[in-house]
Short mmCIF file of C-alpha atoms in Angstrom, two decimals:
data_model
loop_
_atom_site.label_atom_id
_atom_site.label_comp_id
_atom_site.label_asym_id
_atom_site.label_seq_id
_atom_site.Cartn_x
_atom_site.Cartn_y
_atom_site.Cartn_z
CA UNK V 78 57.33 77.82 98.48
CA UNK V 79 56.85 81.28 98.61
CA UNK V 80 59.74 83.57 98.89
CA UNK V 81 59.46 86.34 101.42
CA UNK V 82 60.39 89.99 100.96
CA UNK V 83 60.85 92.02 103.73
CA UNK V 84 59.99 95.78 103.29
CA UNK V 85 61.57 97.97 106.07
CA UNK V 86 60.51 101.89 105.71
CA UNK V 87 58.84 104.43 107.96
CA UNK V 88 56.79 105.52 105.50
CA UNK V 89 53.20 103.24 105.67
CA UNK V 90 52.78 104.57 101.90
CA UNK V 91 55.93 103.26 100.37
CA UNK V 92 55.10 99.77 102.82
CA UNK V 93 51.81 99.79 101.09
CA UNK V 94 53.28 100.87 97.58
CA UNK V 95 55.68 97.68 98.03
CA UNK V 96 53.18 95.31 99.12
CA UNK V 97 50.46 96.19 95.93
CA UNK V 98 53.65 95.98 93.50
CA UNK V 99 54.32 92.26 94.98
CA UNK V 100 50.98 90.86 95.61
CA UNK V 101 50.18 89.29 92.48
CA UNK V 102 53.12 87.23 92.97
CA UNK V 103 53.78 84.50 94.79
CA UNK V 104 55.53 85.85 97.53
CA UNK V 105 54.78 87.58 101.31
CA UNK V 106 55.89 90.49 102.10
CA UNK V 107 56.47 91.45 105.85
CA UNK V 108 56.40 94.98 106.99
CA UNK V 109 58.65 96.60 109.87
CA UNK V 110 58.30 100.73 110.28
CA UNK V 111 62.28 100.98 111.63
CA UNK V 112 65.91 99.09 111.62
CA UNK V 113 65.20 98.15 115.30
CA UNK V 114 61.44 96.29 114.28
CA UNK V 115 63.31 94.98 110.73
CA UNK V 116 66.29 92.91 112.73
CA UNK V 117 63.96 91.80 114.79
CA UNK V 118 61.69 90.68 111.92
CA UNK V 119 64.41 89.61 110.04
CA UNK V 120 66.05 87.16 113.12
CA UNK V 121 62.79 85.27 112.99
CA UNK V 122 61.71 85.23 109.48
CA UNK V 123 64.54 84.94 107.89
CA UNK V 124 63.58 86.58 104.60
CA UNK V 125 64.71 86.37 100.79
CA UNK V 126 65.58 89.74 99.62
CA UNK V 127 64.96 92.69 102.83
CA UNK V 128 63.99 96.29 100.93
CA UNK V 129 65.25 98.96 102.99
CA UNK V 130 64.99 102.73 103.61
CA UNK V 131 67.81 104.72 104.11
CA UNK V 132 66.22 107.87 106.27
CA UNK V 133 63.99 105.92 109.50
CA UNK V 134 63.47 107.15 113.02
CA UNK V 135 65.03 104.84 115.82
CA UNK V 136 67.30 102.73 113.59
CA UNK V 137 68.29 103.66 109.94
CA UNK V 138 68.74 101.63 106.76
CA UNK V 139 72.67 101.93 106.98
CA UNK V 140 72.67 101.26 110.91
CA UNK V 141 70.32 98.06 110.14
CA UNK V 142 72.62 97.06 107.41
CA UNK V 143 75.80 97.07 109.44
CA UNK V 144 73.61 94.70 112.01
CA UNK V 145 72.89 92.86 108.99
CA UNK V 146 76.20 91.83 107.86
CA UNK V 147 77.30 91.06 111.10
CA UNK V 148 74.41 88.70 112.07
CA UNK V 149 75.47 85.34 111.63
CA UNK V 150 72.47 83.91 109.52
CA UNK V 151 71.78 87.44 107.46
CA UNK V 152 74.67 88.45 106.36
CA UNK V 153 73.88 86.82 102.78
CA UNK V 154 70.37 88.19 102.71
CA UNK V 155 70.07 90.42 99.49
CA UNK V 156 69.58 94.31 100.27
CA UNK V 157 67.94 96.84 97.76
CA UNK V 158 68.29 100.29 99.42
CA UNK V 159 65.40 102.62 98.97
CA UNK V 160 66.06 106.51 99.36
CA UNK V 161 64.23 109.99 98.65
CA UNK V 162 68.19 111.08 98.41
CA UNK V 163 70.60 110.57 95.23
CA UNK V 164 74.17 111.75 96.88
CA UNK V 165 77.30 110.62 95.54
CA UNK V 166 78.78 109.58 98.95
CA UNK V 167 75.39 107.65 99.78
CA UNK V 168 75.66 105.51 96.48
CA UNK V 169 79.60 104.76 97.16
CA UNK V 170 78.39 103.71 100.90
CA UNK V 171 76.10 101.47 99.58
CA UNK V 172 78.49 99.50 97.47
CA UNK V 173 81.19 99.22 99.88
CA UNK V 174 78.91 97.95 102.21
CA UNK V 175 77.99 95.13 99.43
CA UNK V 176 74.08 96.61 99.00
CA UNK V 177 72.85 94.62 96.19
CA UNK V 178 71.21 97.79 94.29
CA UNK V 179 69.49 100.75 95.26
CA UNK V 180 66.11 102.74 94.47
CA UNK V 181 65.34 106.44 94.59
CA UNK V 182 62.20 107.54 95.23
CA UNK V 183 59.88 108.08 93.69
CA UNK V 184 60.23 104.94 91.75
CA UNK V 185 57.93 103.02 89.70
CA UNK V 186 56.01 99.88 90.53
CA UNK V 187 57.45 97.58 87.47
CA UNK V 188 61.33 99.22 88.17
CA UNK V 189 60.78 97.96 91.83
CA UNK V 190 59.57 94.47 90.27
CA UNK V 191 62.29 94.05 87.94
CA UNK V 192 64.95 94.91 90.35
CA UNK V 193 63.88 92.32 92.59
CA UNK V 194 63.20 89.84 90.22
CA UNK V 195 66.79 89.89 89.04
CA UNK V 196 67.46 89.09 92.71
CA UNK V 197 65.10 86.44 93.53
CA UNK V 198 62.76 84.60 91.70
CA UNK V 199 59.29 86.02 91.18
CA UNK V 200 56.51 83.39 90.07
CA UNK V 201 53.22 84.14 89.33
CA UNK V 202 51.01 81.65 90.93
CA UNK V 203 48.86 79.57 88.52
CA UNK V 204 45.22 80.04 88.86
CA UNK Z 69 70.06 130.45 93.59
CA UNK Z 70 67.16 131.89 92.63
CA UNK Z 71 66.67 130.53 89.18
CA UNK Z 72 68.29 127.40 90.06
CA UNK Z 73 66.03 126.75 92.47
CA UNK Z 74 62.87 127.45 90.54
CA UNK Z 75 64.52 124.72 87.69
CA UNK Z 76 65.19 122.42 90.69
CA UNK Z 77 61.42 123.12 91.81
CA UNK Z 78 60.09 122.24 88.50
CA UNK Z 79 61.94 119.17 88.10
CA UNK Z 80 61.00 118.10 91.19
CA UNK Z 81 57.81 117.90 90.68
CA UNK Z 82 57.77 116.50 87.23
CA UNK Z 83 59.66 113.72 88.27
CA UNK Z 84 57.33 112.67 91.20
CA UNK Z 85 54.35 113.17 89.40
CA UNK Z 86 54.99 111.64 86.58
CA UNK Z 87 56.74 108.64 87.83
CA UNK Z 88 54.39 108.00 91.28
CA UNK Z 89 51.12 109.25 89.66
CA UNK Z 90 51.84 109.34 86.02
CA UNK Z 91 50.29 112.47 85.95
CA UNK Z 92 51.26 115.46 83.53
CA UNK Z 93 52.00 118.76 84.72
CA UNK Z 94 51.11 121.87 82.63
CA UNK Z 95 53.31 125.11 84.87
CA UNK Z 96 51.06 128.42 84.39
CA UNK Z 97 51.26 131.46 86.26
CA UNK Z 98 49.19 131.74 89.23
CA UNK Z 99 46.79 135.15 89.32
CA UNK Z 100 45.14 135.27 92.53
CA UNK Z 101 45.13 133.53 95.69
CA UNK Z 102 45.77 129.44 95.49
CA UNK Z 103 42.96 129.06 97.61
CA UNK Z 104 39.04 129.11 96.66
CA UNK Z 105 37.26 128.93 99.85
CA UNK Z 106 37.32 124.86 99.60
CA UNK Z 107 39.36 122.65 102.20
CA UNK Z 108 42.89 122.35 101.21
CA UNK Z 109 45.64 120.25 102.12
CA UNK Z 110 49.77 120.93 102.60
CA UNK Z 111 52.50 118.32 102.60
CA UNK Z 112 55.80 119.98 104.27
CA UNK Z 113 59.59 118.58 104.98
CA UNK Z 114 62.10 120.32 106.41
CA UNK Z 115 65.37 120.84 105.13
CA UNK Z 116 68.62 122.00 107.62
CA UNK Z 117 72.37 121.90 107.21
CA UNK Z 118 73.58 124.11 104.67
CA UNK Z 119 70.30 125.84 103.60
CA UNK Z 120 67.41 125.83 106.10
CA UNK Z 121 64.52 125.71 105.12
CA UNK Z 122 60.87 124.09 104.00
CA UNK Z 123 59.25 122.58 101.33
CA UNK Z 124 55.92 122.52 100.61
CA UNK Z 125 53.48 120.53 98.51
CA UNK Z 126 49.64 122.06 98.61
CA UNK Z 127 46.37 120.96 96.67
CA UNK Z 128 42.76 120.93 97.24
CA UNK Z 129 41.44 118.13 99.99
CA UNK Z 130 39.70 116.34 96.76
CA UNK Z 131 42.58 116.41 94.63
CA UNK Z 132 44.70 115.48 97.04
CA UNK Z 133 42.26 112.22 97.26
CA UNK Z 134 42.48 111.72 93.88
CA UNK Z 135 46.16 111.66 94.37
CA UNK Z 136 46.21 108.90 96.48
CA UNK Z 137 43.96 106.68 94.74
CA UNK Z 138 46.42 107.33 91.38
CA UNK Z 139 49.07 106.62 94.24
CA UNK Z 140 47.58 103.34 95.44
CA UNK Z 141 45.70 102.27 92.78
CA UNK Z 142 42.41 102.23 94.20
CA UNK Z 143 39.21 103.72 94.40
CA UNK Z 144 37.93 106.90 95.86
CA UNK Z 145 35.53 104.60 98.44
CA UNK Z 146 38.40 102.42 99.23
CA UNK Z 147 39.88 105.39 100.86
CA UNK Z 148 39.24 106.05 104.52
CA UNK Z 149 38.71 109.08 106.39
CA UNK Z 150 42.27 111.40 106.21
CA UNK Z 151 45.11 109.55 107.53
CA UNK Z 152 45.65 107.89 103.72
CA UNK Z 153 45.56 111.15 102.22
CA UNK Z 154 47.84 112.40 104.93
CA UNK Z 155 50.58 109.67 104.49
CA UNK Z 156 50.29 110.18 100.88
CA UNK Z 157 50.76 113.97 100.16
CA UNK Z 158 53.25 113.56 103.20
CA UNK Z 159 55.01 110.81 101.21
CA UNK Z 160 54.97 113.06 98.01
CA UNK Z 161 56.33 116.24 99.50
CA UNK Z 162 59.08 114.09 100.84
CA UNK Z 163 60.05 112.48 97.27
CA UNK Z 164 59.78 116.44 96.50
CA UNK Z 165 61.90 117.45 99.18
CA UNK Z 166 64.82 114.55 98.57
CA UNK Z 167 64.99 115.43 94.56
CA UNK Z 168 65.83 118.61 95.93
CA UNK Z 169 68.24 117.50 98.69
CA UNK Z 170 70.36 115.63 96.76
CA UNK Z 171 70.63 118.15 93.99
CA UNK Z 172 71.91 120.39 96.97
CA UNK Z 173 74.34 118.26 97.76
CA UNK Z 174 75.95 117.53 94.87
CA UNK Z 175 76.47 121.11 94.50
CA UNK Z 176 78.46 120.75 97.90
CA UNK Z 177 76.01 121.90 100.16
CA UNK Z 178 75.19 119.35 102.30
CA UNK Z 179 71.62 118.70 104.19
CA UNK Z 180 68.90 116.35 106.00
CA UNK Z 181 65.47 116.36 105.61
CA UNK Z 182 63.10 116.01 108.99
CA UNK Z 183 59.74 113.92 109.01
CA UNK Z 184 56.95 115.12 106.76
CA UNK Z 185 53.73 116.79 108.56
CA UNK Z 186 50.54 118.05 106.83
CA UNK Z 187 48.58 121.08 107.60
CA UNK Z 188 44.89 121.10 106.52
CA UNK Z 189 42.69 124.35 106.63
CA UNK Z 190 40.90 126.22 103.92
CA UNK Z 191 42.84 129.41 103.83
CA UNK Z 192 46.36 129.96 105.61
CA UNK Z 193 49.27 131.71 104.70
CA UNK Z 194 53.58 130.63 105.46
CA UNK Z 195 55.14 133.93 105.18
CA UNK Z 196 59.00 133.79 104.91
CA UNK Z 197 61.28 135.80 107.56
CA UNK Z 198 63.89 138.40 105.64
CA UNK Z 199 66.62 136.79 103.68
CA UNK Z 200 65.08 133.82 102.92
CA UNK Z 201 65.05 132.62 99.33
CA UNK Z 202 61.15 131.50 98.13
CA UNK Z 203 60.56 130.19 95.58
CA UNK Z 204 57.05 128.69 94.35
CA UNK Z 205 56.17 126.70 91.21
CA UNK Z 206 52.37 126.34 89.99
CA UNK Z 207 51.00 123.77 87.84
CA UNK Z 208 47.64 122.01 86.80
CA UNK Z 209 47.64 118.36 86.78
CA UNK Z 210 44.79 115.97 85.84
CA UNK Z 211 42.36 118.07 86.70
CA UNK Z 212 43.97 119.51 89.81
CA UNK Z 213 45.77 122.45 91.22
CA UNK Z 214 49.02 122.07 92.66
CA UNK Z 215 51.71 124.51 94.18
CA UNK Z 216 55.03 123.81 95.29
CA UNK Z 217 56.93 126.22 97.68
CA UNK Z 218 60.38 126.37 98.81
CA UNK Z 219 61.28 128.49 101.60
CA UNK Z 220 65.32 128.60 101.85
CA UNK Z 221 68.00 130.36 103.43
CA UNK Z 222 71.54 130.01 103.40
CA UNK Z 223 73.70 129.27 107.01
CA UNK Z 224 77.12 130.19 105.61
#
């Protein structure tokens, strides 16, 4: 079964840069533009690992995370953070609220891989 | 500020290039205007707190095409129309803008960043108000032209 990865940023490019650095895995990845679209994503699909940006219009990444851990069936879901910022008091934020790692953009396609795949299980499908 | 900022500039935009595009980048100085009559293209992001301020990220309209296909890993005809190239050199000037945002703040002076736009044309000009710090970083890359401006001033 495939695992499912849900990628929650405003920016279409880094939704786009996630989805080409997963697809040759077996694995979907769902999209959401904002916090607000991800939970609701998230209640219904109930994903594997969510990747989520910290800076988003409507509902950030730390706004959707405090939803997260609060939401009876998603509070275990893995978060990786993704940011274009590198501050101190972000990174101690993130631990305390029990993000499971962070990435700052720009970042590279295989670091994005391997940070997941220490998370969940990555498989490529056999031909 | 000044020469800090011109160090901050330039390791800005190694980073992103080299780690989104894995592109070198060669800084020269620039003689002469940026612009050669062709269509170009500007990414900017907006900095506020304690500096205000822009950042901007400007190429030619075909290099910034070739960006995005190094971005996305595809082909020139894969691209369509503007809106890829858009999102892309908007995405870019924002990685820009956040390498320099955070070193900002962990000097203490603490800011956010507003929504990338892009301005297309083939010759404008941003002129800075008085008292603002600019600072602007040239460099060829693959092939390309690329300068990176940042307009700054200081609230406190």
């Amino acid at each position: 079964m495939p695992i499912t990865i849900l990628s929650v940023d405003d920016s279409k490019m880094v939704r786009m840069l996630v989805s080409k650095a997963f697809k040759k895995f077996d694995c979907r990845v769902l999209e959401a533009s904002n916090g607000l679209e991800g939970m609701a994503i998230a209640a219904q699909e109930k994903p594997d690992l969510i990747l989520l940006d910290f800076t988003m219009p409507v509902m950030d990444g730390m706004e959707m995370l405090d939803m997260l851990r609060s939401h009876d069936d998603l509070k275990t879901v893995p978060v990786v953070m993704l940011t274009a910022e590198r501050s101190r008091d972000m990174l101690a934020e993130f631990a305390k609220k029990g993000v499971r790692d962070y990435l700052v953009k720009p970042f590279r396609e295989q670091e994005i891989v391997e940070r997941v795949g220490r998370i969940v299980p990555l498989v490529v499908p056999v031909a | 500020m000044n020469t800090d900022l011109e160090v901050i500039l330039e390791a800005a935009a190694k980073n992103v290039f080299s780690t989104m595009l894995s592109f070198n980048v060669e800084f020269q100085k620039l003689d002469g205007s940026f612009f050669d009559g062709g269509e170009h293209v500007a990414g900017t992001v907006g900095i506020t707190g304690a500096f205000n301020g822009m950042v901007y990220l400007y190429s030619s309209a075909p290099f910034a095409r070739q960006m995005t296909c190094s971005l996305l890993g595809m082909k020139d005809s894969e691209i369509e129309g503007n809106e890829m190239v858009n999102d892309a050199m908007g995405e870019l000037t924002n990685m820009m803008a956040g390498f320099i945002k955070s070193r900002l703040d962990n000097a203490g002076c603490r800011c956010v960043m507003t929504i990338p736009s892009v301005i297309r044309g083939r010759d404008f000009k941003i002129e800075p108000v008085s008292g603002v710090i600019r600072k602007t970083i040239y460099f060829q890359s693959s092939g390309g032209k690329v300068l990176v401006e940042a307009l700054l001033k200081a609230t406190s």
